[in-house]
């Protein structure tokens, strides 16, 4: 199921890196052990007089040419000069093949080149020495292969079986060979086994009689190996080594490999020659790098999605082992176009990049997929046997952007200065196990004595399976109950993407009012991943709020009282509007300007309607309705107040303009003159309201005052509403203050119907009401009290203005009507009195009436005459006051009274 490979931390990744590094190191180490066994077998055999029954005599080897007819056929077809006209009398020497074993049933390849001489002895003695390896080469190689891949049958050995682990590769070794200083060479498998269709051929058929095998060996070994190469501390030149990777193109096909090499030295007698630590030659085991790559397969996509690994030389950062899929990830799609891509006679220029091509381009050779130099420096800074990691960006081929990877590595302590490199995406490692709670606390509310339930959902948002256990360990919180406690105690498994609900019950019996807190321990562990090491405990909080019924502080009945105030204002305003319309053409209405009166009525109506949205809360409407009401109130208040003020200010300003002109002359004050202040103020506040509404409108919010009480109010979160409110308030109060100054200037003006006096009283009342009401609204936090103060303030302001502006006019009209009726009665009495006097009637003060035959005489009572006289005297006094004021105005402007020269006496009468 792959659980042995998954990781959820760098720690696990390093553990897997070391494990697979050990596997790779052990595999290569086994090849070194096999090479050392082979050379020891050779020297041990020399102590026992060598191999009995082998084929080591050079003349006998040359005489084994058996397939000369097949060679003639091939030579004729392929025009090969070496094989032309061979006969039964030819030998391998005359055929140009050197000393070669050409037997059909040979189990190893034997060959002696004409080049080179041994340090001691002859080519014949060298061949006898090397031939002792012929007995072990076949099994040494095939035992590292699946039985189906054996080149030869083996009577007793088994590489597979019930008691053996399955091989992760088909064939680990490509070849096993021995090669002497004098040119003797043995190799397994023989070419006849590799190429059954060309069973008549040997290596010598392709390489001739003078091939230099040491040239091939030295291309992949340190300079001077095996006689004068540099060695590090604790190592000798006789130690077995691993060669550098090489590319092989030959009869065995194209492959990349490296070899376990061991030099052979001998001290003793052999065939009459004395050897004293003499270098005889070397043994080698060719390892297929694709077979080594099996140690990396588990890491490729195994640790996490997108993980991969490779083995490199720690000093040069040349690739030792890598898979083709990883090559596609980090190498370019095509090879280069330079001549360096032509090697061993193979042209690899501009070809699809294969694993074999990594021999020509290491990780630090202009590889742009990552900062490989930085990783190389980190590896070189790590001592052999050390384990470490860095985080680096890698741009995987085909990806749009680079991705952070953990680069984990172990530098080998033995078998070679190699390093195992393992890579895994950072976010997939860190979030491999990612439990997420829908809520880290279960918050419950209950009445005392009730049982309430709550839950939190735990979801596995990671990529690995987890096991979850839950337990109530808090013995002092017996009021918390966990549903399915037994199941949670045993553990609940969650696959990636799976979820499980943790249900909790709270028994509030015995809990005090207020909040009680506890918790449940939730333990999350990985589901038996060997290299995950995840074990984390979480506290799932449980909070129970035991409460009485919450007081929402709804306006309730006080709302009706406020709306009743609004209704009174509305009815009063509409009644006065009807009155204005009915008496539009009367002198009183026309003198006060009907437009001015209707403007005041409209303003008071809008101002009074502000009470309606102020009385709306979430107890009677939705959140949306409350939001609309919150923003409606400032619109109605501001527009209503502005309309009222503008009308009053315009009127009083008009009176002052007439009576306080510098020259006593005729002056015309048009409607346009008085409407300008109104338009300016209204436009300014309208713009402020629009900005306020768009950028930072009031919304309805309910907040808990304490555990048992909440308050809803209109709030805004930004600064736009503060600025707009301040501008509106400042402009309104400034304008009101200026209006009061105008009223003060008009205090001594006695205009018709005393209108300036009532306007001044209205403006002063507005100012006083605002100065007293606003602090109360700010100081009092109770919603019902605040609403009631607002409603009363609006009611008082609206009604005082309406009553002050209209009741005096109504009273004057009523008084005027009464005066007209009295005047009419007086005129009638005067007419009658004049008629009686003409007829000789006599009127006395003490008589009421008298009769005369044929003539009605009316007598005027003394009391009635006294009343009429008092009224007349009052009117005369008013006229005298007006005349005195007029005279004062005329004197102020230097105009003589009644056409008399200045300083002349004028009769007061």
PDB file of N, CA, C and O in Angstrom, residues 71-84:
ATOM      1  N   UNK A  71      32.217 -18.184 -40.933  1.00  0.00           N
ATOM      2  CA  UNK A  71      32.906 -16.911 -41.097  1.00  0.00           C
ATOM      3  C   UNK A  71      33.116 -16.587 -42.574  1.00  0.00           C
ATOM      4  O   UNK A  71      33.026 -15.416 -42.980  1.00  0.00           O
ATOM      5  N   UNK A  72      33.398 -17.630 -43.385  1.00  0.00           N
ATOM      6  CA  UNK A  72      33.530 -17.393 -44.824  1.00  0.00           C
ATOM      7  C   UNK A  72      32.240 -16.859 -45.407  1.00  0.00           C
ATOM      8  O   UNK A  72      32.255 -15.942 -46.247  1.00  0.00           O
ATOM      9  N   UNK A  73      31.113 -17.384 -44.948  1.00  0.00           N
ATOM     10  CA  UNK A  73      29.825 -16.926 -45.479  1.00  0.00           C
ATOM     11  C   UNK A  73      29.570 -15.461 -45.104  1.00  0.00           C
ATOM     12  O   UNK A  73      29.129 -14.650 -45.927  1.00  0.00           O
ATOM     13  N   UNK A  74      29.838 -15.133 -43.866  1.00  0.00           N
ATOM     14  CA  UNK A  74      29.636 -13.755 -43.420  1.00  0.00           C
ATOM     15  C   UNK A  74      30.613 -12.825 -44.125  1.00  0.00           C
ATOM     16  O   UNK A  74      30.263 -11.712 -44.532  1.00  0.00           O
ATOM     17  N   UNK A  75      31.851 -13.290 -44.321  1.00  0.00           N
ATOM     18  CA  UNK A  75      32.862 -12.458 -44.972  1.00  0.00           C
ATOM     19  C   UNK A  75      32.466 -12.154 -46.405  1.00  0.00           C
ATOM     20  O   UNK A  75      32.643 -11.027 -46.898  1.00  0.00           O
ATOM     21  N   UNK A  76      31.912 -13.144 -47.078  1.00  0.00           N
ATOM     22  CA  UNK A  76      31.492 -12.911 -48.459  1.00  0.00           C
ATOM     23  C   UNK A  76      30.332 -11.929 -48.523  1.00  0.00           C
ATOM     24  O   UNK A  76      30.257 -11.077 -49.422  1.00  0.00           O
ATOM     25  N   UNK A  77      29.412 -12.032 -47.553  1.00  0.00           N
ATOM     26  CA  UNK A  77      28.248 -11.138 -47.561  1.00  0.00           C
ATOM     27  C   UNK A  77      28.606  -9.731 -47.137  1.00  0.00           C
ATOM     28  O   UNK A  77      28.091  -8.751 -47.684  1.00  0.00           O
ATOM     29  N   UNK A  78      29.502  -9.600 -46.167  1.00  0.00           N
ATOM     30  CA  UNK A  78      29.820  -8.283 -45.602  1.00  0.00           C
ATOM     31  C   UNK A  78      31.185  -7.759 -46.049  1.00  0.00           C
ATOM     32  O   UNK A  78      31.616  -6.714 -45.557  1.00  0.00           O
ATOM     33  N   UNK A  79      31.872  -8.515 -46.952  1.00  0.00           N
ATOM     34  CA  UNK A  79      33.172  -8.082 -47.474  1.00  0.00           C
ATOM     35  C   UNK A  79      34.172  -7.838 -46.351  1.00  0.00           C
ATOM     36  O   UNK A  79      34.786  -6.779 -46.247  1.00  0.00           O
ATOM     37  N   UNK A  80      34.308  -8.849 -45.474  1.00  0.00           N
ATOM     38  CA  UNK A  80      35.238  -8.751 -44.350  1.00  0.00           C
ATOM     39  C   UNK A  80      36.519  -9.491 -44.718  1.00  0.00           C
ATOM     40  O   UNK A  80      36.537 -10.700 -44.911  1.00  0.00           O
ATOM     41  N   UNK A  81      37.595  -8.745 -44.781  1.00  0.00           N
ATOM     42  CA  UNK A  81      38.855  -9.322 -45.272  1.00  0.00           C
ATOM     43  C   UNK A  81      39.394 -10.389 -44.337  1.00  0.00           C
ATOM     44  O   UNK A  81      39.952 -11.394 -44.775  1.00  0.00           O
ATOM     45  N   UNK A  82      39.243 -10.201 -42.991  1.00  0.00           N
ATOM     46  CA  UNK A  82      39.829 -11.139 -42.031  1.00  0.00           C
ATOM     47  C   UNK A  82      39.270 -12.543 -42.182  1.00  0.00           C
ATOM     48  O   UNK A  82      39.910 -13.518 -41.807  1.00  0.00           O
ATOM     49  N   UNK A  83      38.069 -12.630 -42.620  1.00  0.00           N
ATOM     50  CA  UNK A  83      37.408 -13.928 -42.647  1.00  0.00           C
ATOM     51  C   UNK A  83      37.392 -14.540 -44.059  1.00  0.00           C
ATOM     52  O   UNK A  83      36.643 -15.460 -44.324  1.00  0.00           O
ATOM     53  N   UNK A  84      38.138 -14.046 -44.969  1.00  0.00           N
ATOM     54  CA  UNK A  84      38.075 -14.507 -46.361  1.00  0.00           C
ATOM     55  C   UNK A  84      38.912 -15.773 -46.552  1.00  0.00           C
ATOM     56  O   UNK A  84      40.071 -15.850 -46.092  1.00  0.00           O
TER      57      UNK A  84
END
